Amino acid sequence: MITGKNYIGQELSALGETTFKTFNPVLNIENKTEFVEASPEEIDKAVTLAASAYMPYNQKSGAEKAAFLNAIADEILALDDLLIETYCSESGLPEGRAQGERGRTVGQLRAFADLVAEGSWVDATIDTADPNRTPAPKPDLRKMLVPLGPVVIFGASNFPLAFSTAGGDTAAALAAGCPVIVKSHPLHAGTGELVASAIAKAAKATDMPNGVFSNLNSSDIEVGVQLVQHPQIKAVGFTGSLKGGRALYDLAAQRDEPIPVFAEMGSVNPVIFLPEALQNNGAKWAKTYAGSITMGSGQFCTNPGLLFGIKGKELTDFIQQLSDEILKVEPSCMLHPNIIGAYEKNKQTALNQSGLMVAAEHEGDVALNFARQTVTVVQGKTFLENGKLHQEVFGPFSMIVECENTAQLQTIIANLEGQLTGTIISDGEELSQYPQVIANLQTRVGRIIFNGAPTGVEVCPAMQHGGPYPASTDSRFTAVGTQSIKRWVRPFSFQDWPEGLLPNELKRENPLKINRLVNGIVTKTTV
Amino acid sequence: MITGKNYIGQELSALGETTFKTFNPVLNIENKTEFVEASPEEIDKAVTLAASAYMPYNQKSGAEKAAFLNAIADEILALDDLLIETYCSESGLPEGRAQGERGRTVGQLRAFADLVAEGSWVDATIDTADPNRTPAPKPDLRKMLVPLGPVVIFGASNFPLAFSTAGGDTAAALAAGCPVIVKSHPLHAGTGELVASAIAKAAKATDMPNGVFSNLNSSDIEVGVQLVQHPQIKAVGFTGSLKGGRALYDLAAQRDEPIPVFAEMGSVNPVIFLPEALQNNGAKWAKTYAGSITMGSGQFCTNPGLLFGIKGKELTDFIQQLSDEILKVEPSCMLHPNIIGAYEKNKQTALNQSGLMVAAEHEGDVALNFARQTVTVVQGKTFLENGKLHQEVFGPFSMIVECENTAQLQTIIANLEGQLTGTIISDGEELSQYPQVIANLQTRVGRIIFNGAPTGVEVCPAMQHGGPYPASTDSRFTAVGTQSIKRWVRPFSFQDWPEGLLPNELKRENPLKINRLVNGIVTKTTV
C-alpha cells in the first residue's frame, strides 16, 4: 500500500532519479520502501495544479470545506493499524504515542471543520453607506478574510502526524481556502504517503478540485528550495530547526515577490525555580521536571532545556533531587540515527564549554539510538558570558543555571533569545518580589506558565504557540489552535459592490448566520 | 517656534553636522529653517530611550493611553494657523487640503483613543481549567495582544499630516503600546517638528514615560538605515516608493533578528470600464475620472493610473471625453521640484515605449513645479508585452489600455502586479458576463470598487488599505482604519497565571467590561 511515489493532486508520480528509504531506529534497520524524490518537473506540475485549484477551491462553501476536512479525518482513521505500524517503524516512538498523536491530528482537522462550517472566522465587517454625508457621500464597505493562494507546508520530524502531512499547518491552510503542497519529511515518508492517500481520497469523495493537495518526497533541500522560490507559491509553513527555518525565510524574503514564512523553530523554554517553591516542594518539582525533560526522548519544541535558580541550599538540594529523579527514567529511542548523532554532538559542544558541569547522566547500557538523558549545571556569570550555552540541545538534556542573586537572574532573563515559553515555579508570596524578572521574561516568550511544565501544548483558542525570534519567524501568529488559520489569509474589501455578487458572508441577509461587525456592533442580524 | 532640532524624547537636540532646508514649491524658494540631521549617537539615544519607555508605557491603562492620544489631537489643533501655514509652505498643497488633512489626523488619533479606552481590541480569549480531565488535567489559558516593542515610522511625502509624524501609523503604534521613533520626512521637516512638539507636550501633560516618542530629522537614507538595523527596534512602518520600501524590507529581513516591515508602496489602481457603462454614462465617468486622476496633482497612492476598456466605439468616445475633461482641469503644484522632476522623467520613460500614444496633455503655460496632466493610450497586446508600461508614474498621469476582447482583458488582469485597489465601471447586466475578469482582479488587489473611483479612502473598520506585493510588503494588514493596530502587536498566553498578577483584560471579574471569548463564547460577564 505504500508506493514510494509522489502525489501530484490525485496522480501518483515517480519521475525523479533520486531515491531514499526511511529508517527504523528501534530495530536499527532501513525500512523496505524506496521513495522517489520529486523531480523539478513534478514540483512545477504540483504548483501549477495548486494554482489552478485555488479559485474553484476558494469558491467552495465553508460547509463543503468542512466536509473535506472531516473526510480527511475519517480516511486517516480508516488507515487503522497500517498507519500506526508505519508511524512506529519510521520514528521509534511507541504505539501509545502514535495513537495519541493520531487522535490529536483528527481532532485538529475536525476543529477546523467546525470553524469553517460555522463561518464567523472570516471577521466579516460591514460599514453601510451614507449617501447624504457631506462633504462627500460615504460608500458601503464590506470586508472579510480571503485565502492567500497555494502554500507549501514542511512537515516536522518530531510530530509525524500532528505537525506533518495532515497536521495543524495543513489543516489550517486547507480550512482557510489555500491549496496545499506538502514537502514530505524524509524521516517518515511512508507515514506521509499514507496520510497523503487519505487526503487524496477525501478530496475526491467530497468533489474538491484536483490539485487542492499534493505531497512531494524529498531527502534533501532541493525540493523545498524550488517550492519556496516558485512564483505561484504565496506562503510557507515550517516546523523544525533554526537553521532550516531561517534558510527558508531568507529564500522567501529574497524573492521578487517576498512571501510570509511561518517557521516554528528552536526553543530552550526557560524555567525559573524560586527558593520557597524549592524549599517546600523540591522533590515534587524534581519528579515533574525529570518527566518533562525526558518526555518523548526530549524531542518536543517545548522541552525545558534551561532551568534557573538562585544560589543557596534549596537550589543545591534541588539539583540533587532532579539528578536522582532523572536517572530513574528509562532511556528511550530517538527518531533517527542522525537525530541522536546531532544530540550527542550538540551535548558534547555544550560540555566542552568551560564551567559546564554534569550533574547527572545516564550511565548504564542503552540500546542503539537510545538517548542518555543528561542534566548539567553552570554558574550564572559563566552562562551570561558564553552564548554557546544558550543554544538548544534537541533531546533529553537540560542545564541548571545557578544565579548569584535576583539582579543576575533579571539580567540573564533580559538577555535570553526569544522563546516559545517561559515558566515560573513559585510558592506563597515570593513571586511578588520578582516583578522585573517576570516583566523581562514576558518580553522574551509567547506563553508564560505558572507552576507547571512547558511540555503538553493545549489545543484551544487561548493557546499561543510561537514566540519572539528565533522561536518563530513571525511572533504575531500561533502555530497551534484554530487561530492559526489567520496565517493563510488577508483582509479584502468590497466597496459599493452589487449585492448579487457579494460572497454569502457579506450579503445583506447574512444567509450564513455568522457574527459580523456591522457599523461597529457585533451582530448576526440582517444589514 | 521651529528650531530645526530633533526631539529625543522630551529633549531638543542637534548634535549632527549635516543640515538641510525644506522647499516651498509654489514660491520656488527654500524655507528659512535649517534642520539638523540626527547623528548616530542621537539615533542610538532615541532608541535606547524608547526601549526603556516600553515597559512603563505598556503598563499604562487603555484609558491613560487614550488620554495621551486625545491630548496629541488637542495639541495639534492648538498649533492652529502656524501648522497650516508651515504645511502649505512645505508641500505646495492648498490650505483647504491642509485643513482637511488635519481633521483626518485628529480624527484618526481620537478613533484610536476610543478603541483603546474601550479595550476589546486586545482579543482577550480565555479557556478555563478542567482539573478532572483525563488523561491530563486541562490548564487555564488566557490570551491577549501585547505590543511588539519600540517601532520606527517613516513619514509619507504626500500626506504631511495624516500619514506622517502623528499620522495613522504613529497613532496605531502608540495605541498598541509601542514607543515610536519617527524618521521625519525631509520635504516637510518643519510640519513634522511642529507635530512632534505637540506629541512631546501631550506626553508630558499625560505623564507618559520619556522616550515614548522621538522625532529624528534626516535628508538622506543613513538615519533610516541605522534605525531599521538597531537591535532594539521591533517593527517598521513606511509609506512611499517601491524602491524605498523594498530597501527597508530587505534590511529588516537581513537582521540577525528579522523584524516586520509594513511598507505601503506604489500602485496603479486598475479600473475596468465595461462597454454598456461607457455607452450610457461615458460623459459622467470621464468627468469623475478627470477629477480623480488630477486630484492632489495625482499624488495619491490610490490614483487611477491604468484604465482598461474593450475596443469599440464606446471606448473611442470615452477616450475623447476623458481627454476633453482632463484638459479642463487647472494644473496644480506638486510637492517638490524633485517630485515633479521624477514625474516628468517617469512620464517620459513611459512615452518612450513603443506604442504608447498621448491622448491629451495640458499644453498651456504652467507655473514652476506645476504638473501637466496627461492621458495616454496603448493597445492591449503592446501593454501585455512591455512590463515598463505597468510601472507607476506618480503624478497626474493615466494610461488607457484598449483590449482586443474579453479574453485579452482577462489575461492582462491576471498578469498585473499586486495593487491597492481595482475598480469596475459597469451598467445593467453586463457585469455577469465577466466572472473571470472579476475573479482575476480580486486576486490582484486589496479593495475592489464598483462604479466609483479609487481615490478617497474611507477611514472605517471595513476599509482594507494594502494589497498583494508590491502594493504592500504585507497584504495581511491594513494601513488605514483602527484595524491597523494589529500590525504592532503579538498574541501572548498566560497559563495557570495567578489572578492577582493577570492584566486587567484577563482578570476573572472583567473589570474593564470588554468583550472576551470565554470558552468559545463572546461575553462581557465574569469568568
Coordinates of C-alpha atoms in Angstrom, one line a residue, chain B:
Chain B
M1 CA 8.9 78.2 17.0
I2 CA 10.5 75.8 14.5
T3 CA 14.0 75.1 15.8
G4 CA 15.3 72.6 13.2
K5 CA 16.3 70.2 16.0
N6 CA 15.5 66.6 16.7
Y7 CA 13.2 65.5 19.5
I8 CA 15.0 62.8 21.6
G9 CA 12.1 62.1 23.9
Q10 CA 11.4 65.5 25.6
E11 CA 14.8 66.9 24.7
L12 CA 15.6 69.1 21.7
S13 CA 18.9 68.0 20.3
A14 CA 21.1 69.0 17.3
L15 CA 24.5 67.3 17.6
G16 CA 24.7 66.3 13.9
E17 CA 26.8 68.1 11.2
T18 CA 24.6 67.7 8.2
T19 CA 21.8 70.3 7.7
F20 CA 19.1 70.8 5.1
K21 CA 16.1 73.1 4.4
T22 CA 12.6 72.4 3.2
F23 CA 11.3 74.0 0.0
N24 CA 8.2 76.0 -1.0
P25 CA 7.3 74.7 -4.4
V26 CA 4.7 77.4 -5.1
L27 CA 7.1 80.2 -4.5
N28 CA 10.0 78.1 -5.7
I29 CA 12.2 79.1 -2.8
E30 CA 13.8 77.4 0.2
N31 CA 12.1 77.9 3.5
K32 CA 14.2 79.5 6.2
T33 CA 14.8 76.9 9.0
E34 CA 17.9 74.9 8.9
F35 CA 17.2 71.3 10.0
V36 CA 20.0 69.3 11.7
E37 CA 20.1 65.6 10.8
A38 CA 20.2 63.2 13.7
S39 CA 23.7 61.9 14.4
P40 CA 24.4 58.2 15.1
E41 CA 24.7 59.0 18.8
E42 CA 21.3 60.7 18.8
I43 CA 19.7 57.8 16.9
D44 CA 21.1 55.4 19.5
K45 CA 20.0 57.6 22.3
A46 CA 16.4 57.8 20.9
V47 CA 16.2 54.0 20.5
T48 CA 17.6 53.3 24.0
L49 CA 15.2 55.8 25.5
A50 CA 12.3 54.2 23.5
A51 CA 13.4 50.7 24.8
S52 CA 13.4 52.0 28.4
A53 CA 10.0 53.6 27.9
Y54 CA 8.5 50.3 26.5
M55 CA 7.6 48.6 29.8
P56 CA 6.3 51.7 31.7
Y57 CA 4.3 52.7 28.7
N58 CA 3.0 49.2 28.2
Q59 CA 1.8 49.3 31.9
K60 CA -0.4 52.4 31.3
S61 CA -4.1 51.6 31.1
G62 CA -6.1 51.9 27.9
A63 CA -7.8 55.0 29.4
E64 CA -4.3 56.6 30.1
K65 CA -3.2 55.8 26.5
A66 CA -6.4 57.3 25.2
A67 CA -5.8 60.5 27.2
F68 CA -2.4 60.7 25.6
L69 CA -3.8 60.3 22.1
N70 CA -6.5 62.8 22.7
A71 CA -4.0 65.2 24.1
I72 CA -1.9 64.9 20.9
A73 CA -5.0 65.7 18.9
D74 CA -5.7 68.8 21.1
E75 CA -2.1 70.0 20.9
I76 CA -2.1 69.6 17.1
L77 CA -5.3 71.7 16.9
A78 CA -3.6 74.3 19.3
L79 CA -0.8 74.8 16.7
D80 CA -3.5 76.5 14.7
D81 CA -2.5 78.7 11.8
L82 CA 1.2 78.1 12.2
L83 CA 0.7 74.4 11.4
I84 CA -1.4 75.1 8.4
E85 CA 1.0 77.8 7.0
T86 CA 4.0 75.6 7.6
Y87 CA 2.2 72.6 5.9
C88 CA 1.4 74.7 2.8
S89 CA 4.8 76.3 2.6
E90 CA 6.5 72.9 2.7
S91 CA 4.1 71.0 0.3
G92 CA 2.6 73.4 -2.2
L93 CA -0.8 71.9 -1.2
P94 CA -3.7 74.3 -0.8
E95 CA -5.0 75.5 2.6
G96 CA -8.2 73.5 2.3
R97 CA -6.3 70.3 1.8
A98 CA -4.2 71.2 4.9
Q99 CA -7.3 71.7 7.0
G100 CA -8.9 68.6 5.7
E101 CA -5.9 66.5 6.4
R102 CA -5.5 68.0 9.9
G103 CA -9.1 67.0 10.5
R104 CA -8.4 63.5 9.4
T105 CA -5.2 63.3 11.5
V106 CA -7.1 64.4 14.6
G107 CA -10.0 62.1 13.8
Q108 CA -7.6 59.1 13.5
L109 CA -6.0 59.9 16.8
R110 CA -9.4 60.2 18.5
A111 CA -10.6 56.9 16.8
F112 CA -7.6 55.1 18.3
A113 CA -8.2 56.8 21.6
D114 CA -11.8 55.4 21.6
L115 CA -10.5 52.0 20.6
V116 CA -8.0 51.6 23.5
A117 CA -10.3 53.3 26.0
E118 CA -13.0 50.7 25.2
G119 CA -10.3 48.0 25.3
S120 CA -11.9 45.0 23.4
W121 CA -9.3 45.3 20.6
V122 CA -6.9 43.1 22.6
D123 CA -8.9 40.0 21.5
A124 CA -8.9 38.6 25.1
T125 CA -9.5 34.9 24.9
I126 CA -10.0 32.7 28.0
D127 CA -10.2 28.9 28.2
T128 CA -10.8 27.8 31.8
A129 CA -9.2 24.8 33.5
D130 CA -10.6 21.4 33.9
P131 CA -8.6 19.7 36.7
N132 CA -10.6 16.5 36.3
R133 CA -10.0 15.9 32.6
T134 CA -8.3 12.6 31.7
P135 CA -5.7 11.6 30.7
A136 CA -4.3 15.0 31.7
P137 CA -5.9 17.9 33.5
K138 CA -6.7 20.9 31.3
P139 CA -4.8 24.1 32.3
D140 CA -6.3 27.6 32.5
L141 CA -5.2 29.6 29.4
R142 CA -5.7 33.4 28.9
K143 CA -4.5 35.2 25.8
M144 CA -4.4 38.8 24.7
L145 CA -2.5 41.0 22.3
V146 CA 0.6 42.8 23.6
P147 CA 2.8 45.4 21.9
L148 CA 5.9 44.3 19.9
G149 CA 8.3 47.0 21.3
P150 CA 9.8 50.2 20.0
V151 CA 8.9 50.8 16.4
V152 CA 10.1 53.2 13.6
I153 CA 7.7 55.1 11.4
F154 CA 8.8 56.7 8.1
G155 CA 6.5 59.6 7.3
A156 CA 5.0 59.8 3.8
S157 CA 5.8 62.7 1.4
N158 CA 2.3 63.0 0.2
F159 CA 0.4 63.2 3.5
P160 CA 2.4 65.7 5.7
L161 CA -0.1 65.2 8.5
A162 CA -2.3 62.1 8.1
F163 CA 0.5 59.7 7.2
S164 CA 3.4 61.4 8.8
T165 CA 4.6 62.4 12.3
A166 CA 1.3 61.8 14.1
G167 CA -0.4 60.0 11.2
G168 CA -2.1 56.7 11.0
D169 CA 1.0 54.5 11.6
T170 CA 2.1 56.5 14.7
A171 CA -1.4 56.7 16.2
A172 CA -1.8 52.9 15.7
A173 CA 1.6 52.1 17.2
L174 CA 1.1 54.4 20.2
A175 CA -2.4 53.0 20.7
A176 CA -0.9 49.5 20.7
G177 CA 1.6 50.4 23.4
C178 CA 4.7 50.7 21.2
P179 CA 7.1 53.6 21.7
V180 CA 7.5 55.4 18.4
I181 CA 10.5 56.9 16.7
V182 CA 9.6 58.9 13.6
K183 CA 12.1 59.3 10.8
S184 CA 10.8 62.7 9.8
H185 CA 10.2 63.3 6.1
P186 CA 12.7 65.8 4.8
L187 CA 10.2 67.5 2.5
H188 CA 8.1 68.7 5.5
A189 CA 10.5 68.6 8.4
G190 CA 9.0 71.8 9.8
T191 CA 5.5 70.4 9.8
G192 CA 7.0 67.3 11.4
E193 CA 8.8 69.2 14.1
L194 CA 5.6 71.2 15.0
V195 CA 3.6 67.9 15.3
A196 CA 6.4 66.4 17.2
S197 CA 6.3 69.3 19.7
A198 CA 2.6 68.6 20.1
I199 CA 3.3 64.9 20.8
A200 CA 6.0 65.8 23.3
K201 CA 3.7 68.3 25.1
A202 CA 0.9 65.7 25.2
A203 CA 3.3 63.1 26.5
K204 CA 4.4 65.4 29.3
A205 CA 0.9 66.5 30.2
T206 CA -0.4 63.0 30.4
D207 CA 2.6 61.7 32.3
M208 CA 3.9 59.3 29.7
P209 CA 7.5 57.9 30.1
N210 CA 10.2 59.9 28.4
G211 CA 11.1 58.2 25.2
V212 CA 7.6 57.1 24.2
F213 CA 8.1 59.3 21.2
S214 CA 11.1 60.8 19.3
N215 CA 11.4 62.6 16.0
L216 CA 14.6 62.5 14.0
N217 CA 15.5 64.7 11.1
S218 CA 17.2 63.3 8.0
S219 CA 17.6 64.3 4.4
D220 CA 19.0 61.0 3.1
I221 CA 18.9 57.3 3.9
E222 CA 21.5 56.9 6.7
V223 CA 19.3 57.7 9.6
G224 CA 16.6 55.3 8.4
V225 CA 19.1 52.5 7.8
Q226 CA 20.6 52.9 11.3
L227 CA 17.1 52.9 12.8
V228 CA 15.9 49.8 11.0
Q229 CA 19.1 47.9 11.8
H230 CA 19.1 48.8 15.5
P231 CA 18.6 45.5 17.5
Q232 CA 16.1 47.2 19.9
I233 CA 13.7 48.2 17.1
K234 CA 10.9 45.6 16.7
A235 CA 8.9 46.8 13.6
V236 CA 8.8 49.4 10.9
G237 CA 6.1 51.3 9.2
F238 CA 6.6 53.1 5.9
T239 CA 4.6 54.8 3.2
G240 CA 6.4 55.7 0.0
S241 CA 8.1 54.4 -3.1
L242 CA 8.6 50.7 -4.0
K243 CA 12.3 51.3 -4.1
G244 CA 12.4 52.8 -0.6
G245 CA 10.0 50.3 0.9
R246 CA 11.8 47.3 -0.6
A247 CA 15.2 48.6 0.6
L248 CA 13.8 48.8 4.2
Y249 CA 12.2 45.4 3.9
D250 CA 15.5 43.9 2.8
L251 CA 17.4 45.5 5.6
A252 CA 14.9 44.2 8.1
A253 CA 14.9 40.7 6.7
Q254 CA 18.7 40.5 6.8
R255 CA 18.9 41.4 10.5
D256 CA 20.1 38.7 13.0
E257 CA 16.5 39.1 14.3
P258 CA 14.3 39.8 11.3
I259 CA 11.5 42.3 12.0
P260 CA 8.3 43.0 10.2
V261 CA 8.1 46.0 7.8
F262 CA 4.7 47.3 6.9
A263 CA 5.5 49.2 3.7
E264 CA 2.7 50.7 1.7
M265 CA 4.2 51.3 -1.7
G266 CA 3.2 52.1 -5.2
S267 CA 0.0 51.2 -7.0
V268 CA -1.5 52.0 -10.4
N269 CA -5.1 51.1 -9.2
P270 CA -6.5 49.5 -12.4
V271 CA -10.0 50.5 -13.5
I272 CA -12.1 48.4 -15.9
F273 CA -14.7 50.3 -17.9
L274 CA -17.3 47.9 -19.4
P275 CA -18.9 48.9 -22.7
E276 CA -22.5 49.4 -21.6
A277 CA -21.4 51.8 -18.8
L278 CA -19.4 53.8 -21.3
Q279 CA -22.3 53.9 -23.8
N280 CA -24.8 55.0 -21.2
N281 CA -22.7 57.2 -18.9
G282 CA -19.4 57.9 -20.7
A283 CA -19.5 61.6 -20.1
K284 CA -20.2 61.2 -16.4
W285 CA -17.3 58.8 -15.9
A286 CA -15.0 61.0 -17.9
K287 CA -15.7 63.9 -15.6
T288 CA -15.3 61.7 -12.5
Y289 CA -12.1 60.3 -13.7
A290 CA -10.6 63.5 -14.9
G291 CA -11.1 64.7 -11.3
S292 CA -9.7 61.5 -9.7
I293 CA -6.6 61.5 -11.9
T294 CA -5.7 65.1 -11.1
M295 CA -6.8 65.2 -7.5
G296 CA -4.0 66.5 -5.3
S297 CA -1.8 66.7 -8.5
G298 CA -2.2 62.9 -8.8
Q299 CA -0.1 62.4 -5.6
F300 CA -2.3 59.8 -4.0
C301 CA -1.4 56.1 -3.7
T302 CA -4.9 55.3 -4.9
N303 CA -4.6 57.4 -8.1
P304 CA -6.1 55.6 -11.1
G305 CA -3.1 55.2 -13.3
L306 CA -4.4 52.4 -15.5
L307 CA -7.7 52.3 -17.3
F308 CA -9.0 49.3 -19.3
G309 CA -11.7 49.1 -21.9
I310 CA -12.7 46.8 -24.7
K311 CA -12.0 48.1 -28.2
G312 CA -15.1 49.7 -29.8
K313 CA -17.0 52.9 -30.4
E314 CA -17.8 53.3 -26.7
L315 CA -14.2 53.2 -25.7
T316 CA -13.1 55.5 -28.6
D317 CA -15.7 58.0 -27.5
F318 CA -14.7 57.7 -23.9
I319 CA -11.0 58.4 -24.7
Q320 CA -12.2 61.6 -26.4
Q321 CA -14.5 62.5 -23.5
L322 CA -11.8 61.9 -20.9
S323 CA -9.3 63.9 -22.9
D324 CA -11.6 66.8 -23.1
E325 CA -12.4 66.7 -19.4
I326 CA -8.8 66.4 -18.3
L327 CA -7.8 69.4 -20.3
K328 CA -10.4 71.5 -18.5
V329 CA -8.6 70.9 -15.1
E330 CA -6.3 73.6 -13.9
P331 CA -2.8 72.2 -13.4
S332 CA -1.6 72.2 -9.8
C333 CA 1.6 72.4 -7.9
M334 CA 3.5 69.2 -7.0
L335 CA 5.2 68.7 -3.6
H336 CA 8.8 69.5 -4.5
P337 CA 11.0 70.1 -7.6
N338 CA 12.3 66.5 -7.1
I339 CA 8.8 65.1 -7.2
I340 CA 7.9 66.9 -10.4
G341 CA 11.3 66.0 -11.8
A342 CA 10.6 62.3 -11.2
Y343 CA 7.1 62.8 -12.7
E344 CA 8.5 64.3 -15.8
K345 CA 11.2 61.6 -16.1
N346 CA 8.9 58.6 -15.4
K347 CA 6.3 60.1 -17.8
Q348 CA 9.0 60.4 -20.5
T349 CA 10.2 56.8 -19.9
A350 CA 6.6 55.6 -20.5
L351 CA 6.2 57.8 -23.5
N352 CA 9.4 56.4 -25.0
Q353 CA 7.9 53.0 -25.0
S354 CA 6.9 51.9 -28.5
G355 CA 3.1 52.0 -29.0
L356 CA 2.1 54.5 -26.2
M357 CA 0.3 57.5 -27.7
V358 CA -0.7 60.7 -25.9
A359 CA -4.4 61.3 -25.9
A360 CA -4.3 64.5 -24.0
E361 CA -1.6 66.6 -22.3
H362 CA -2.0 70.0 -20.9
E363 CA -0.2 72.4 -23.2
G364 CA -0.7 75.9 -21.9
D365 CA 1.8 77.7 -19.7
V366 CA 2.2 76.4 -16.2
A367 CA 3.9 77.8 -13.2
L368 CA 7.2 76.3 -12.0
N369 CA 6.6 73.0 -10.2
F370 CA 3.1 72.6 -11.6
A371 CA 2.4 69.3 -13.3
R372 CA 0.9 68.9 -16.8
Q373 CA -1.8 66.2 -16.5
T374 CA -1.5 63.6 -19.2
V375 CA -3.7 60.8 -20.6
T376 CA -2.2 58.2 -22.8
V377 CA -3.5 55.2 -24.9
V378 CA -1.9 51.8 -25.7
Q379 CA -3.1 48.6 -27.3
G380 CA -3.7 45.6 -25.1
K381 CA -1.1 43.4 -26.8
T382 CA 1.6 46.1 -26.5
F383 CA 0.8 46.6 -22.8
L384 CA 0.9 42.9 -22.1
E385 CA 4.3 42.5 -23.7
N386 CA 6.0 45.5 -22.1
G387 CA 6.4 45.5 -18.3
K388 CA 7.7 49.1 -18.3
L389 CA 4.2 50.2 -19.2
H390 CA 3.0 48.6 -15.9
Q391 CA 5.1 50.9 -13.7
E392 CA 3.5 53.7 -11.7
V393 CA 4.1 57.3 -12.9
F394 CA 3.5 59.2 -9.6
G395 CA 1.5 62.3 -10.6
P396 CA -1.5 63.3 -12.7
F397 CA -0.9 60.6 -15.4
S398 CA -3.1 57.8 -16.6
M399 CA -2.9 55.1 -19.3
I400 CA -5.9 53.7 -21.2
V401 CA -5.4 50.2 -22.4
E402 CA -7.5 49.2 -25.4
C403 CA -8.1 45.4 -25.1
E404 CA -9.0 43.4 -28.2
N405 CA -11.6 41.4 -26.4
T406 CA -12.7 40.0 -23.1
A407 CA -10.1 37.2 -23.2
Q408 CA -7.3 39.6 -23.6
L409 CA -8.6 41.8 -20.8
Q410 CA -8.8 38.7 -18.6
T411 CA -5.2 37.7 -19.4
I412 CA -3.9 41.3 -18.8
I413 CA -5.7 41.5 -15.4
A414 CA -4.3 38.1 -14.4
N415 CA -0.8 39.3 -15.1
L416 CA -0.9 42.6 -13.3
E417 CA 1.3 43.2 -10.2
G418 CA -0.4 43.5 -6.8
Q419 CA -2.4 46.7 -6.4
L420 CA -4.1 48.6 -3.6
T421 CA -7.4 48.8 -5.4
G422 CA -9.2 47.6 -8.5
T423 CA -12.4 49.2 -9.9
I424 CA -15.2 48.0 -12.2
I425 CA -17.4 50.5 -14.0
S426 CA -20.4 48.7 -15.3
D427 CA -24.1 49.2 -16.2
G428 CA -27.1 46.9 -16.2
E429 CA -26.5 43.2 -16.5
E430 CA -23.2 43.3 -18.3
L431 CA -21.1 42.5 -15.2
S432 CA -22.4 39.0 -15.2
Q433 CA -20.5 38.3 -18.5
Y434 CA -17.1 38.9 -16.8
P435 CA -16.9 36.5 -13.9
Q436 CA -13.3 35.5 -14.7
V437 CA -12.2 39.1 -15.1
I438 CA -13.6 39.9 -11.7
A439 CA -12.1 36.8 -10.1
N440 CA -8.7 37.6 -11.6
L441 CA -8.9 41.2 -10.4
Q442 CA -9.8 40.1 -6.8
T443 CA -6.5 38.1 -6.6
R444 CA -4.5 41.2 -7.6
V445 CA -5.9 43.9 -5.2
G446 CA -6.8 44.6 -1.5
R447 CA -10.0 46.6 -2.3
I448 CA -12.4 46.2 -5.2
I449 CA -14.8 49.1 -6.1
F450 CA -18.0 49.1 -8.1
N451 CA -18.9 52.3 -10.0
G452 CA -16.7 54.6 -8.1
A453 CA -13.2 55.9 -8.1
P454 CA -10.3 54.6 -6.0
T455 CA -9.3 57.9 -4.6
G456 CA -10.9 58.9 -1.3
V457 CA -10.0 56.3 1.2
E458 CA -12.7 55.9 3.9
V459 CA -11.4 55.6 7.4
C460 CA -13.6 52.8 8.9
P461 CA -13.4 49.3 10.2
A462 CA -14.3 47.7 6.9
M463 CA -11.6 49.5 4.9
Q464 CA -8.7 47.5 3.6
H465 CA -5.7 49.7 2.5
G466 CA -3.0 47.4 1.4
G467 CA -2.7 44.7 -1.3
P468 CA -0.6 42.0 -2.7
Y469 CA 3.1 42.8 -3.2
P470 CA 4.3 45.3 -4.5
A471 CA 1.3 47.4 -3.3
S472 CA 2.4 46.4 0.2
T473 CA 5.1 44.3 1.8
D474 CA 2.4 42.5 3.9
S475 CA -1.0 42.2 2.5
R476 CA -2.3 40.6 5.7
F477 CA -2.7 44.0 7.4
T478 CA -4.4 47.3 6.6
A479 CA -2.6 50.7 6.9
V480 CA -5.9 52.7 7.3
G481 CA -8.5 52.4 10.0
T482 CA -8.3 51.1 13.5
Q483 CA -7.6 47.6 12.5
S484 CA -4.1 48.8 11.5
I485 CA -3.3 48.5 15.3
K486 CA -2.9 44.8 14.6
R487 CA 0.4 45.4 12.9
W488 CA 2.2 46.3 16.1
V489 CA 1.1 43.5 18.4
R490 CA 1.5 39.8 19.0
P491 CA -0.6 37.3 21.0
F492 CA 0.6 36.3 24.4
S493 CA -0.7 33.5 26.6
F494 CA -0.8 33.2 30.4
Q495 CA -1.1 29.6 31.6
D496 CA -2.4 29.0 35.2
W497 CA -1.3 32.5 36.0
P498 CA -2.2 33.9 39.4
E499 CA -5.3 36.1 39.3
G500 CA -3.6 39.0 41.1
L501 CA -0.8 39.2 38.5
L502 CA -3.0 39.0 35.4
P503 CA -3.5 42.1 33.4
N504 CA -7.0 43.7 33.9
E505 CA -8.0 42.5 30.4
L506 CA -7.8 38.9 31.6
K507 CA -9.0 39.1 35.2
R508 CA -11.9 36.9 36.4
E509 CA -14.2 39.9 37.1
N510 CA -13.6 41.5 33.7
P511 CA -13.0 44.9 35.4
L512 CA -12.7 46.7 32.0
K513 CA -16.0 45.3 30.8
I514 CA -14.6 44.3 27.4
N515 CA -15.7 41.7 25.0
R516 CA -13.9 38.4 25.6
L517 CA -14.1 34.9 24.1
V518 CA -14.6 32.7 27.1
N519 CA -14.7 29.0 26.5
G520 CA -15.8 29.8 22.9
I521 CA -18.5 32.3 23.6
V522 CA -18.2 36.1 23.2
T523 CA -19.2 37.7 26.5
K524 CA -18.6 40.6 28.9
T525 CA -19.5 38.6 32.0
T526 CA -17.3 37.4 34.8
V527 CA -15.4 34.0 34.3

